[in-house]
Amino acid sequence: MALIDVGGQRGNPTLSDWFERWHIDSWLLSLLLILSGFGMLMLYSASGHDFGAVGAQARRLGLGFVLMIVVAQAPPEWYRSGAGWLYGGTVLMLVLVLVLGDSAKGAQRWLDLGVIRFQPSELMKLAMPLAIAAYLHQRTLPPQLGSMAVTLILIAVPTGLVMVQPDLGTSLLVVAAGGFALFFAGLRWRWIVGAVALVAAAAPLLWLRLHDYQRGRILTLFDPERDPLGAGYHITQSKIAIGSGGGFGKGWLEGTQAKLDFLPEANTDFIFAVIAEELGLIGVVLLLLIYLAIVARGLIIALRAQDTFQRLLAAALTLKFFVYVFINIGMVIGLLPVVGVPLPLVSYGGTSAVSLLVGFGMLMSIQTNRKLLAN
Amino acid sequence: MPRRESLKNLQREKNLFAGRIVVGAIICVLMSGGLLFRLSELQIQGHDYYTTRANDNRLRVVPVPPVRGLIYDRSGVVLAENRPAFGLEITPEQVDDMPALLAQIGGLVPLTESDIQRFNDRVARTPRYRGVPLRTHLSMEEVALLEVNRHDLRGAEVTAGLTRNYPMSIEGAHVVGYVGGITEADLQRIDTDSYQGLGQIGKAGLERFYEDRLRGTPGARIIEANAFGRPLREIEHRPGQAGQNLHLTLDAEVQAVAQAALGELNGAVVAIDPRSGEIIALVSKPGYEPHHFVEGIDAASYRTLLEDRNRPLFNRALQGQYPPGSTIKPAMAVAGLEHTVVDPEHREFCPGSMQLPGSIRQFRCWRRRGHGWMDMVSGVMQSCDIYFYQLALNLGIDLMHDSMQQFGLGNVTGIDLPLESAGLMPSRAWKRRTRGESWYPGETLIVGIGQGYTLATPLQMAHMTARLAMRGEGFPPHLLRETVDPVTQQRVTLSPAALPPITLRNPEHWSAVIQAMVDTAHKPGGTALRIGQNAPYLIAAKTGTAQVASLSQEDKVARTLEDTPVRLRDHALLVAFAPADNPQIAVAVLAEHAGSGSAVAAPVARKVMDQYLLGEVQYESPPPVIAPYTGELRNASGVVP
C-alpha cells in the first residue's frame, strides 16, 4: 500500500482502497475466485467437455459473487436484527415444502416459486447460525441451562423438518451450523461430552427411523462389496477413480472413470473423485490447502470480530463450510456414508454455491465493518 | 452495573471464544489430516490395485477367431472350406426379461428345446456383457425376419460368421471328418486360450488329427467400453493367425470312383502310392453327412446314427479289423522263401485236406477235391490252403509273427487319422499274455492262411501290399502332403522317413512272389483273373475272404440264431498293385458280406487303378452285385476256405 502511494497520484484510489470501499475482503475474494476457477476447469473435464454446463455454472457463480458483494455492503447489525425473521420464515417454508413441495429423486426438497425452484433447506444453513448467534448474543456466555435449551430447540425444529424430507446431508449441515455456534459460545465440555454420549445411546433408535436406502448406504460404507451394483457401486467406482489417479494423476481431461460413465454423478457430488483421478494426490493436497486457507481466513475474521453475534456467526459459517468439505470428501473416499453433500464451489449446482457465497458476504461484512469502526 | 458486568463478560467471552477458535482450527487440521491419510492409502499404496481395476473397467478384450485352414486334395479340389453363415446372439446384460425375449424370438424363427437348453447353459458360464449364440445357420429368410423386427428385440443380434462346409459331403466324411461344438469333454483337454472366440473344434478325421494346424491362433481387439459395456473405440487390434491350409495326397476323383464302385455294398477301399506311402483314396461305406455335426446334431439323430446296424460312423478302412485271409499268402510266401523252408520250386501235394500227426482234426483246402501238386506260384495263384498250411508248419508261429510284423500287421501304420486300430498278429507271447494258454500247433496252420486270431485293417492290408510291391521298401501311409500358410504362402512339405526295409538274402524271391501275384491276375486259373481282364498294364493281385464272426459280438449272436443269412456271408477281400513292373498304386478292397473277392472286390480295385493310372475307368463290368454265396459256413474251429 505504501509503495503504491509513493508512486501513485494523490487522490487516485488504490486497489486496496477500492476493496475497502466496497467492503470486500481481498483474501477471501482471491481464494474463492481461485477455488471457483479451479472448479470450472474440473467441471469441464467431468462433464465431458460440456461448455454448456460450464457456462451455466459460471452464471450461477457470477450471481453468487454479486450477491456476496451485495451482502457484504450491509453492516452486521442488520443481519442480527433480521435473523429472527429469516429463521421463522425459513421454518415456515420448510413446512410448506412438506405440504406441497416438488418431488425430486423421491425426496421433497424443492419449493416451486414459479420463477425459480428453490430449496428452503439450503437457506436454513444460513438462517440457523444467524438465529443462534443472534439469540446467544443477548445471553451471558458460556450459555446457561435455559439458553442452551432454547438453542437446542432452535436447532432441533428445522433439523427435524429437513430430515423428514428426507435429506440426511443437509440436516447434518444444519445441525452443524447451529451446533458450532453453540460450541463457539463456550458450551461447557461436560455438556458436549454428555451430548455425544446421548447421541451414541440414541443411535440405535435413530437407525430404526432411517429409510431403507439410508441404512443401505451406511451398511455399504463398511462393506462396498455388499451391493456392488447398487449402493456400493458409487463408492467402488469412486475409489477406483481416486486410487488409479496415484500421486500425480492421469492429467487434466485424461481420467477415464468419469469420461466412460463408470463414476456416477461425476459432475456433482462425486467431482472430487475426478479431481483425484486426473490431478492425483498432489492436486488433492492443493485443493485441501485452498479450503484450509479459506477456513483459516474465516477463523481469523471471527477472532477479530467485535461482538458476540459477529464472532459466533463468522466462526459457525466457517466451520460449516469446512464440514461441507469434510463430509463430501469423506463420502467420496469411502470414509462416510454416501449423503448428498456437494463439494463447495466445485460441484455443479447453484443453490449451495449461492448460499455459501452469501455466507462469505456476511464474513466480509463482519471483517470490513470492524476495520471501519477501528479506524 | 449491568454495563460493568457485561464489559467484564465481554473480555471473558473473548478469551473463551479465542480458545474455542483454537480448538476448532485444531479439529479442522486433524480432520484434514485424516482425509489425507485415507487419500494416500488409496492413491499411493492402492495405486497399482486401482489402476488395474480402472483398466478392467474400461478395457474389453474381444477375441477375434482365426480363419480355419482349408483342406484340398492332391490336385487342388477343396474338401473343406469356410462359408459365411448367420447366427443369432443374445447379450444377457442388455436384456430385461429373458423368457419374454426368447418367446418373442421363438415366434419369429424356430427354436427347439435343445437350442434353449444349450443357450441357458452357456449363459451361466459367460460374462453377461458377452453375446451368447442362440441359433446358428439361420436361413436368409430367418435373417430377414429377425432384422425387420430388430427394434423389438433388444439384446439380440444377428451375427455373421464362418461355418465349415464339406463339398465332398458323405464321400469324404471318413477322411476329412468334421468340426463340431466344443463340449465339456473337449474343454478338459484343450488349452482354452487357443479357442477364444471359437465355438468349434475338429471332432473326427483330418479335422481332428490336424486340429492344431488348421485352427490358427485367435487375435484380439482391445476395446474401450463405457460403464454400460458399449464399445466406444478400438485401442488395439492384434491380428490372429489363420490356420494352415492342408494339401492332401488324396485324389478326390479316385475317392469318388472307389465310393461308386462299391455300389450298394458296405466296405472299405484303401489306395496307397507305394513309392511314398501317400494315401490316394480311403473309403469307408456307408458314410454319413458331416454337415449334420457341424450344425449341431440333435440327440435323436445321433442315436439313430449310433444304432444303425450298418454302423455309418465306423471307419472300416482303419478301425475295422478283419481276418486278412488269403491276402496274407504272398507275404507268407516271402517269409517262407526268406527262411528257406521252401524255395520257389518246392512242391506240396494238395489232396483237399490234411491232418496234423497225432491229431484227427481235418484242415481243409477251400477246394474240397484238392489242387494236386502245387509249387509257390500255383499255390499263390490258386490260393491253395494246403500249400500254406505246410509252409506255416515249416516256418512256425514265431517266424511267421516276426515276418508279418515286418509287413506291418499287428501294428498301427501311423496314418495321420485318429482312432486307427492295430489289428492283431498273434504270437506265443500274445496268447500267453491275453489267454493264459500256450500256443497249439493247429493254430499255426490257420495263421498261415490269415485266419485264426489274425486281424488286419484294410489300411494295413493296403500297406502290406505296397511293401510287397516295393520289394521291401516302404513309407508310412499318410494323407498330408504339405501345409501352406494362407498369408505368407509358406509351404511345409511333409516327407515321412522311409520305413526300415525288409531285406531278403535273395532279392530274386521278391520277383518270384510278385510273378505269382501277376499270374493270379492274368493267367487262367488265377483267382483274381477278373481284375486283369483286358488291362493295359500288369496287375499283381491276391483275393481273400474274411469271416464274418469276428466283425462283432452281435454278428456272432446272429450267426448262432442263423436268422439273417446274408449277414453271415463272408467279406470279400482283394489286394492288388499296378503296374506290377513299376508299382504306382497299391489297393486293398473289403466288401462286407459279398462272399467272393474275385467277383465283387476285383472290379472295385480295377476301377480304382484305372482311374489313377489312366485318368479314366476303362474297365467295364456289370455293376457289382452280391454274388451268390457258394462257400459254406465255417465250423467253430474257424477253418476257412
XYZ file of N, CA and C in Angstrom, chain A residues 141-349:
627
model
N -22.509 -15.574 28.369
C -21.815 -16.757 27.904
C -20.770 -17.162 28.929
N -20.429 -18.385 29.065
C -20.996 -19.535 28.358
C -22.468 -19.753 28.676
N -23.219 -20.301 27.742
C -24.675 -20.387 27.872
C -25.091 -21.180 29.098
N -26.115 -20.657 29.739
C -26.656 -21.365 30.884
C -27.679 -22.386 30.402
N -28.180 -23.143 31.358
C -29.093 -24.257 31.035
C -30.279 -23.784 30.201
N -30.873 -22.642 30.619
C -32.077 -22.158 29.939
C -31.803 -21.779 28.505
N -30.762 -20.943 28.274
C -30.478 -20.501 26.904
C -30.015 -21.666 26.034
N -29.347 -22.617 26.669
C -28.911 -23.796 25.920
C -30.123 -24.599 25.434
N -31.105 -24.699 26.329
C -32.307 -25.454 25.951
C -33.010 -24.781 24.785
N -33.111 -23.430 24.866
C -33.756 -22.705 23.764
C -32.988 -22.935 22.466
N -31.671 -22.819 22.568
C -30.830 -23.026 21.384
C -31.062 -24.413 20.765
N -31.107 -25.419 21.637
C -31.289 -26.788 21.128
C -32.640 -26.919 20.412
N -33.647 -26.253 20.962
C -34.954 -26.314 20.292
C -34.869 -25.631 18.933
N -34.155 -24.458 18.913
C -33.988 -23.738 17.643
C -33.286 -24.622 16.597
N -32.376 -25.435 17.081
C -31.668 -26.341 16.152
C -32.571 -27.507 15.753
N -33.264 -28.067 16.749
C -33.981 -29.335 16.532
C -35.145 -29.179 15.554
N -35.878 -28.073 15.629
C -37.086 -27.946 14.803
C -36.758 -28.011 13.299
N -35.904 -27.110 12.803
C -35.627 -27.201 11.357
C -34.887 -28.487 10.964
N -34.017 -28.958 11.856
C -33.308 -30.199 11.547
C -34.300 -31.332 11.325
N -35.263 -31.389 12.226
C -36.288 -32.422 12.089
C -37.047 -32.264 10.787
N -37.372 -31.026 10.425
C -38.137 -30.776 9.195
C -37.331 -31.188 7.945
N -36.031 -30.932 7.998
C -35.196 -31.321 6.850
C -35.043 -32.843 6.795
N -34.922 -33.463 7.958
C -34.707 -34.913 7.988
C -35.889 -35.680 7.411
N -37.113 -35.150 7.636
C -38.260 -35.915 7.141
C -38.492 -35.686 5.649
N -37.685 -34.822 5.026
C -37.904 -34.561 3.578
C -37.709 -35.795 2.700
N -36.796 -36.659 2.808
C -35.691 -36.683 3.752
C -34.394 -36.227 3.075
N -33.568 -35.512 3.818
C -32.298 -35.070 3.263
C -31.256 -35.127 4.370
N -30.633 -36.261 4.470
C -29.700 -36.526 5.566
C -28.512 -35.574 5.512
N -27.983 -35.335 4.322
C -26.796 -34.493 4.186
C -27.058 -33.083 4.670
N -28.151 -32.489 4.183
C -28.440 -31.108 4.572
C -28.755 -31.007 6.055
N -29.492 -31.995 6.592
C -29.821 -31.919 8.010
C -28.547 -31.983 8.849
N -27.561 -32.737 8.405
C -26.275 -32.773 9.104
C -25.651 -31.383 9.119
N -25.706 -30.713 7.947
C -25.088 -29.388 7.855
C -25.859 -28.361 8.679
N -27.173 -28.501 8.724
C -27.991 -27.593 9.532
C -27.644 -27.770 11.005
N -27.574 -29.011 11.446
C -27.178 -29.287 12.828
C -25.797 -28.710 13.091
N -24.886 -28.942 12.142
C -23.514 -28.472 12.326
C -23.491 -26.958 12.478
N -24.240 -26.256 11.588
C -24.210 -24.791 11.622
C -24.674 -24.262 12.987
N -25.772 -24.824 13.479
C -26.278 -24.384 14.766
C -25.385 -24.838 15.907
N -24.958 -26.093 15.831
C -24.135 -26.662 16.894
C -22.823 -25.913 17.057
N -22.223 -25.514 15.915
C -20.955 -24.798 16.008
C -21.132 -23.466 16.715
N -22.257 -22.793 16.422
C -22.498 -21.528 17.111
C -22.520 -21.753 18.614
N -23.195 -22.823 19.020
C -23.263 -23.166 20.434
C -21.872 -23.491 20.990
N -21.123 -24.239 20.204
C -19.773 -24.636 20.614
C -18.891 -23.406 20.825
N -18.935 -22.477 19.844
C -18.070 -21.309 19.951
C -18.553 -20.351 21.037
N -19.830 -20.488 21.411
C -20.343 -19.665 22.500
C -19.800 -20.136 23.844
N -19.077 -21.266 23.821
C -18.431 -21.725 25.044
C -19.200 -22.814 25.769
N -20.009 -23.514 25.022
C -20.732 -24.641 25.626
C -19.760 -25.485 26.438
N -20.164 -25.777 27.677
C -19.226 -26.480 28.558
C -18.922 -27.871 28.027
N -17.687 -28.261 28.253
C -17.224 -29.551 27.711
C -18.047 -30.693 28.250
N -18.487 -30.537 29.537
C -19.245 -31.684 30.083
C -20.560 -31.859 29.346
N -21.112 -30.751 28.847
C -22.338 -30.864 28.069
C -22.047 -31.500 26.699
N -20.935 -31.093 26.157
C -20.574 -31.672 24.847
C -20.371 -33.181 24.966
N -19.593 -33.560 25.998
C -19.350 -34.996 26.215
C -20.672 -35.708 26.459
N -21.519 -35.064 27.266
C -22.814 -35.668 27.559
C -23.651 -35.834 26.305
N -23.630 -34.817 25.419
C -24.418 -34.877 24.193
C -23.929 -35.996 23.277
N -22.596 -36.108 23.197
C -22.031 -37.182 22.358
C -22.487 -38.537 22.882
N -22.458 -38.664 24.223
C -22.885 -39.934 24.822
C -24.358 -40.200 24.519
N -25.149 -39.113 24.588
C -26.578 -39.260 24.321
C -26.825 -39.701 22.890
N -26.097 -39.059 21.968
C -26.236 -39.419 20.547
C -25.859 -40.882 20.350
N -24.789 -41.299 21.015
C -24.353 -42.694 20.885
C -25.441 -43.626 21.382
N -26.093 -43.195 22.479
C -27.153 -44.029 23.031
C -28.385 -44.033 22.131
N -28.598 -42.883 21.477
C -29.805 -42.744 20.668
C -29.613 -43.331 19.267
N -28.354 -43.633 18.914
C -28.062 -44.097 17.559
C -28.921 -45.279 17.129
N -29.059 -46.292 18.016
C -29.899 -47.423 17.596
C -31.323 -47.007 17.283
N -31.856 -46.071 18.062
C -33.213 -45.580 17.810
C -33.269 -44.858 16.466
N -32.249 -44.014 16.265
C -32.159 -43.259 15.024
C -32.091 -44.212 13.832
N -31.333 -45.303 14.010
C -31.160 -46.317 12.975
C -32.521 -46.842 12.499
N -33.400 -47.057 13.469
C -34.714 -47.589 13.126
C -35.541 -46.569 12.353
N -35.244 -45.283 12.588
C -36.029 -44.242 11.942
C -35.559 -43.978 10.516
N -34.373 -44.479 10.177
C -33.811 -44.190 8.851
C -34.594 -44.920 7.758
N -34.569 -44.326 6.589
C -35.147 -45.019 5.441
C -34.223 -46.169 5.039
N -34.800 -47.136 4.335
C -34.024 -48.304 3.959
C -32.791 -47.924 3.132
N -32.985 -46.951 2.220
C -31.842 -46.619 1.357
C -30.746 -45.931 2.159
N -31.158 -45.218 3.229
C -30.148 -44.573 4.068
C -29.363 -45.607 4.853
N -30.081 -46.595 5.373
C -29.401 -47.686 6.075
C -28.459 -48.418 5.131
N -28.980 -48.632 3.931
C -28.167 -49.324 2.928
C -26.869 -48.589 2.685
N -26.949 -47.277 2.591
C -25.740 -46.506 2.330
C -24.730 -46.648 3.461
N -25.262 -46.657 4.685
C -24.350 -46.755 5.822
C -23.722 -48.156 5.870
N -24.552 -49.173 5.668
C -24.019 -50.538 5.657
C -23.006 -50.707 4.529
N -23.348 -50.124 3.371
C -22.483 -50.270 2.217
C -21.137 -49.597 2.447
N -21.165 -48.533 3.238
C -19.916 -47.846 3.533
C -18.894 -48.795 4.136
N -19.387 -49.650 5.051
C -18.439 -50.530 5.722
C -18.104 -51.748 4.872
N -18.943 -52.025 3.870
C -18.684 -53.192 3.026
C -19.224 -52.916 1.622
N -18.447 -52.193 0.816
C -18.948 -51.778 -0.501
C -19.339 -52.965 -1.385
N -18.705 -54.131 -1.135
C -18.994 -55.285 -1.994
C -20.355 -55.898 -1.646
N -20.957 -55.383 -0.572
C -22.263 -55.889 -0.166
C -23.271 -55.743 -1.294
N -23.131 -54.662 -2.021
C -24.088 -54.374 -3.077
C -23.331 -53.689 -4.219
N -22.453 -54.441 -4.891
C -21.509 -53.804 -5.814
C -22.195 -53.115 -6.996
N -23.412 -53.508 -7.317
C -24.070 -52.877 -8.462
C -25.078 -51.826 -8.011
N -25.392 -51.827 -6.744
C -26.358 -50.854 -6.264
C -25.650 -49.736 -5.519
N -25.944 -49.629 -4.205
C -25.398 -48.537 -3.416
C -23.872 -48.579 -3.377
N -23.302 -49.797 -3.381
C -21.847 -49.898 -3.290
C -21.137 -49.476 -4.558
N -21.876 -49.407 -5.651
C -21.264 -49.099 -6.946
C -20.599 -47.726 -6.926
N -21.299 -46.729 -6.349
C -20.745 -45.379 -6.272
C -19.376 -45.392 -5.601
N -19.360 -46.017 -4.433
C -18.133 -45.981 -3.630
C -17.026 -46.750 -4.331
N -17.379 -47.928 -4.841
C -16.370 -48.744 -5.513
C -15.755 -47.991 -6.693
N -16.617 -47.442 -7.547
C -16.108 -46.748 -8.729
C -15.343 -45.494 -8.333
N -15.790 -44.832 -7.277
C -15.108 -43.633 -6.821
C -13.708 -43.972 -6.310
N -13.612 -45.057 -5.562
C -12.299 -45.468 -5.056
C -11.374 -45.878 -6.197
N -11.951 -46.515 -7.210
C -11.130 -46.889 -8.370
C -10.582 -45.627 -9.036
N -11.460 -44.624 -9.185
C -11.020 -43.383 -9.816
C -9.900 -42.742 -9.014
N -10.114 -42.633 -7.706
C -9.132 -41.958 -6.854
C -7.823 -42.745 -6.823
N -7.941 -44.067 -6.559
C -6.738 -44.887 -6.433
C -5.929 -44.910 -7.720
N -6.638 -44.978 -8.866
C -5.902 -45.071 -10.124
C -5.253 -43.743 -10.488
N -5.664 -42.662 -9.799
C -5.024 -41.374 -10.050
C -3.591 -41.339 -9.543
N -3.356 -42.044 -8.431
C -1.997 -42.117 -7.913
C -1.496 -40.772 -7.405
N -0.200 -40.653 -7.326
C 0.407 -39.449 -6.767
C 0.268 -38.236 -7.659
N 0.374 -38.440 -8.969
C 0.433 -37.286 -9.864
C -0.751 -37.195 -10.823
N -1.617 -38.207 -10.775
C -2.824 -38.129 -11.589
C -2.602 -38.514 -13.038
N -3.696 -38.702 -13.739
C -3.628 -39.091 -15.146
C -3.556 -37.866 -16.056
N -3.680 -36.706 -15.449
C -3.650 -35.485 -16.256
C -5.051 -34.954 -16.481
N -5.142 -33.644 -16.574
C -6.435 -32.997 -16.792
C -7.043 -33.499 -18.098
N -8.306 -33.845 -18.058
C -9.073 -34.383 -19.207
C -8.684 -35.813 -19.568
N -7.759 -36.409 -18.779
C -7.291 -37.755 -19.148
C -7.929 -38.848 -18.300
N -8.751 -38.486 -17.342
C -9.379 -39.501 -16.498
C -10.351 -40.339 -17.323
N -10.415 -41.614 -16.991
C -11.298 -42.488 -17.765
C -12.566 -42.828 -17.014
N -12.494 -42.821 -15.703
C -13.627 -43.307 -14.914
C -14.891 -42.476 -15.152
N -14.706 -41.150 -15.179
C -15.872 -40.284 -15.368
C -16.253 -40.245 -16.840
N -15.251 -40.135 -17.690
C -15.496 -39.994 -19.121
C -16.290 -41.184 -19.655
N -16.000 -42.388 -19.119
C -16.658 -43.587 -19.630
C -17.878 -43.956 -18.797
N -18.327 -43.026 -17.984
C -19.571 -43.193 -17.225
C -19.508 -44.231 -16.119
N -18.301 -44.630 -15.733
C -18.237 -45.577 -14.620
C -18.550 -44.864 -13.311
N -18.139 -43.591 -13.217
C -18.312 -42.838 -11.993
C -19.648 -42.102 -12.060
N -20.594 -42.462 -11.203
C -21.884 -41.776 -11.241
C -21.764 -40.394 -10.617
N -22.583 -39.476 -11.049
C -22.642 -38.124 -10.505
C -21.273 -37.469 -10.461
N -20.531 -37.673 -11.556
C -19.175 -37.138 -11.606
C -19.179 -35.612 -11.602
N -20.254 -34.997 -12.122
C -20.310 -33.533 -12.169
C -20.608 -32.937 -10.812
N -21.391 -33.675 -10.040
C -21.939 -33.075 -8.828
C -21.239 -33.599 -7.587
N -21.886 -34.498 -6.843
C -21.338 -34.887 -5.552
C -19.999 -35.608 -5.650
N -19.727 -36.267 -6.780
C -18.509 -37.071 -6.868
C -17.404 -36.420 -7.694
N -17.481 -35.103 -7.847
C -16.464 -34.458 -8.682
C -15.077 -34.548 -8.046
N -15.026 -34.710 -6.726
C -13.719 -34.845 -6.086
C -12.961 -36.064 -6.630
N -13.703 -37.137 -6.946
C -13.056 -38.333 -7.481
C -12.404 -38.032 -8.831
N -13.056 -37.163 -9.607
C -12.477 -36.783 -10.895
C -11.182 -36.005 -10.675
N -11.199 -35.095 -9.709
C -10.001 -34.313 -9.395
C -8.877 -35.252 -8.972
N -9.203 -36.195 -8.074
C -8.183 -37.113 -7.565
C -7.643 -37.999 -8.685
N -8.527 -38.369 -9.647
C -8.073 -39.241 -10.731
C -7.157 -38.475 -11.691
N -7.552 -37.231 -12.003
C -6.814 -36.512 -13.037
C -5.598 -35.762 -12.489
N -5.692 -35.287 -11.237
C -4.593 -34.478 -10.707
C -3.793 -35.196 -9.625
N -4.303 -36.352 -9.184
C -3.544 -37.144 -8.223
C -3.519 -36.537 -6.836
N -2.689 -37.131 -5.996
C -2.603 -36.699 -4.606
C -2.116 -35.247 -4.531
N -1.230 -34.884 -5.442
C -0.709 -33.506 -5.472
C -1.867 -32.516 -5.621
N -2.727 -32.760 -6.584
C -3.844 -31.851 -6.845
C -4.809 -31.808 -5.677
N -5.008 -32.960 -5.061
C -5.935 -33.055 -3.944
C -5.403 -32.281 -2.737
N -4.098 -32.382 -2.509
C -3.480 -31.659 -1.394
C -3.611 -30.154 -1.640
N -3.377 -29.722 -2.879
C -3.515 -28.301 -3.216
C -4.941 -27.822 -2.960
N -5.907 -28.636 -3.387
C -7.303 -28.272 -3.182
C -7.613 -28.136 -1.686
N -7.134 -29.112 -0.903
C -7.370 -29.058 0.543
C -6.725 -27.826 1.152
N -5.544 -27.460 0.638
C -4.868 -26.274 1.159
C -5.692 -25.013 0.871
N -6.291 -24.936 -0.309
C -7.151 -23.787 -0.616
C -8.303 -23.726 0.373
N -8.930 -24.893 0.592
C -10.049 -24.931 1.535
C -9.594 -24.511 2.925
N -8.444 -25.036 3.351
C -7.970 -24.715 4.700
C -7.605 -23.242 4.810
N -7.111 -22.664 3.718
C -6.784 -21.238 3.731
C -8.054 -20.419 3.913
N -9.120 -20.833 3.218
C -10.399 -20.135 3.378
C -10.884 -20.257 4.817
N -10.782 -21.484 5.358
C -11.205 -21.701 6.749
C -10.369 -20.840 7.685
N -9.062 -20.807 7.434
C -8.175 -20.014 8.293
C -8.575 -18.542 8.247
N -8.831 -18.048 7.030
C -9.233 -16.650 6.902
C -10.537 -16.398 7.665
N -11.481 -17.332 7.558
C -12.762 -17.198 8.251
C -12.581 -17.160 9.758
N -11.684 -18.014 10.287
C -11.461 -18.060 11.733
C -10.773 -16.792 12.208
N -9.866 -16.267 11.367
C -9.200 -15.003 11.728
C -10.232 -13.880 11.801
N -11.132 -13.845 10.814
C -12.198 -12.836 10.824
C -13.029 -12.980 12.107
N -13.333 -14.221 12.443
C -14.145 -14.467 13.643
C -13.432 -13.981 14.884
N -12.143 -14.282 14.921
C -11.336 -13.912 16.079
C -11.290 -12.396 16.263
N -11.270 -11.666 15.142
C -11.161 -10.214 15.215
C -12.524 -9.525 15.338
N -13.597 -10.327 15.210
C -14.931 -9.728 15.180
C -15.224 -9.013 16.496
N -16.157 -8.056 16.433
C -16.237 -7.142 17.554
C -17.353 -7.402 18.540
N -18.305 -8.237 18.187
C -19.254 -8.606 19.231
C -19.597 -10.088 19.112
N -20.321 -10.538 20.089
C -20.618 -11.968 20.184
C -21.338 -12.477 18.946
N -22.322 -11.704 18.496
C -23.071 -12.133 17.314
C -22.131 -12.359 16.141
N -21.263 -11.361 15.887
C -20.376 -11.468 14.734
C -19.403 -12.633 14.874
N -18.852 -12.796 16.073
C -17.919 -13.903 16.323
C -18.588 -15.248 16.056
N -19.748 -15.405 16.697
C -20.407 -16.709 16.584
C -20.811 -16.983 15.133
N -21.334 -15.944 14.474
C -21.765 -16.127 13.095
C -20.572 -16.478 12.196
N -19.506 -15.706 12.315
C -18.339 -15.934 11.457
C -17.757 -17.320 11.696
N -17.598 -17.673 12.954
C -16.986 -18.973 13.263
C -17.893 -20.115 12.817
N -19.197 -19.980 13.058
C -20.118 -21.067 12.692
C -20.163 -21.242 11.179
N -20.230 -20.125 10.444
C -20.258 -20.234 8.978
C -18.977 -20.877 8.457
N -17.863 -20.512 9.033
C -16.574 -21.051 8.584
C -16.483 -22.557 8.836
N -16.843 -22.939 10.062
C -16.782 -24.365 10.396
C -17.773 -25.180 9.563
N -18.949 -24.580 9.321
C -19.948 -25.265 8.494
C -19.362 -25.519 7.103
N -18.656 -24.500 6.601
C -18.012 -24.631 5.296
C -17.020 -25.803 5.304
N -16.250 -25.892 6.385
C -15.295 -26.989 6.450
C -16.005 -28.346 6.537
N -17.103 -28.367 7.302
C -17.840 -29.634 7.424
C -18.371 -30.083 6.049
N -18.824 -29.092 5.283
C -19.198 -29.356 3.889
C -18.103 -30.138 3.163
N -16.911 -29.548 3.212
C -15.760 -30.138 2.523
C -15.479 -31.535 3.068
N -15.485 -31.624 4.414
C -15.115 -32.893 5.027
C -16.128 -33.990 4.688
N -17.409 -33.678 4.788
C -18.419 -34.716 4.504
C -18.337 -35.139 3.043
N -18.191 -34.172 2.146
C -18.145 -34.545 0.737
C -16.941 -35.428 0.438
N -15.768 -34.977 0.824
C -14.573 -35.772 0.528
C -14.634 -37.095 1.271
N -15.085 -37.025 2.532
C -15.177 -38.247 3.321
C -16.065 -39.284 2.663
N -17.146 -38.845 2.055
C -18.048 -39.832 1.435
C -17.463 -40.306 0.111
N -16.800 -39.419 -0.626
C -16.253 -39.833 -1.927
C -15.105 -40.827 -1.748
N -14.331 -40.675 -0.672
C -13.220 -41.612 -0.487
C -13.610 -42.785 0.391
N -14.902 -42.874 0.738
C -15.359 -44.074 1.418
C -15.144 -44.059 2.915
N -15.048 -42.864 3.527
C -14.924 -42.803 4.973
C -16.287 -42.594 5.626
N -17.194 -41.990 4.872
C -18.507 -41.639 5.411
C -19.578 -42.206 4.487
N -20.794 -42.343 5.008
C -21.881 -42.829 4.138
C -22.130 -41.847 2.994
N -22.690 -42.368 1.925
C -22.989 -41.504 0.794
C -24.230 -40.681 1.120
N -24.007 -39.384 1.410
C -25.121 -38.466 1.627
C -24.948 -37.353 0.605
N -26.042 -36.711 0.244
C -25.961 -35.732 -0.837
C -25.394 -34.396 -0.396
N -24.069 -34.313 -0.322
C -23.418 -33.057 0.026
C -22.432 -32.705 -1.085
N -22.609 -31.538 -1.711
C -21.689 -31.186 -2.791
C -20.336 -30.720 -2.269
N -19.360 -30.710 -3.165
C -18.056 -30.159 -2.814
C -18.146 -28.642 -3.019
N -17.966 -27.856 -1.955
C -18.266 -26.419 -2.030
C -17.569 -25.702 -3.187
N -18.369 -25.007 -3.968
C -17.946 -24.161 -5.085
C -17.278 -24.924 -6.232
N -17.241 -26.249 -6.148
C -16.647 -27.044 -7.217
C -17.718 -27.893 -7.886
N -18.555 -28.536 -7.087
C -19.626 -29.350 -7.653
C -20.559 -28.507 -8.511
N -21.104 -29.139 -9.560
C -22.074 -28.480 -10.413
C -23.357 -28.283 -9.620
N -23.933 -27.121 -9.683
C -25.179 -26.866 -8.961
C -25.149 -25.479 -8.354
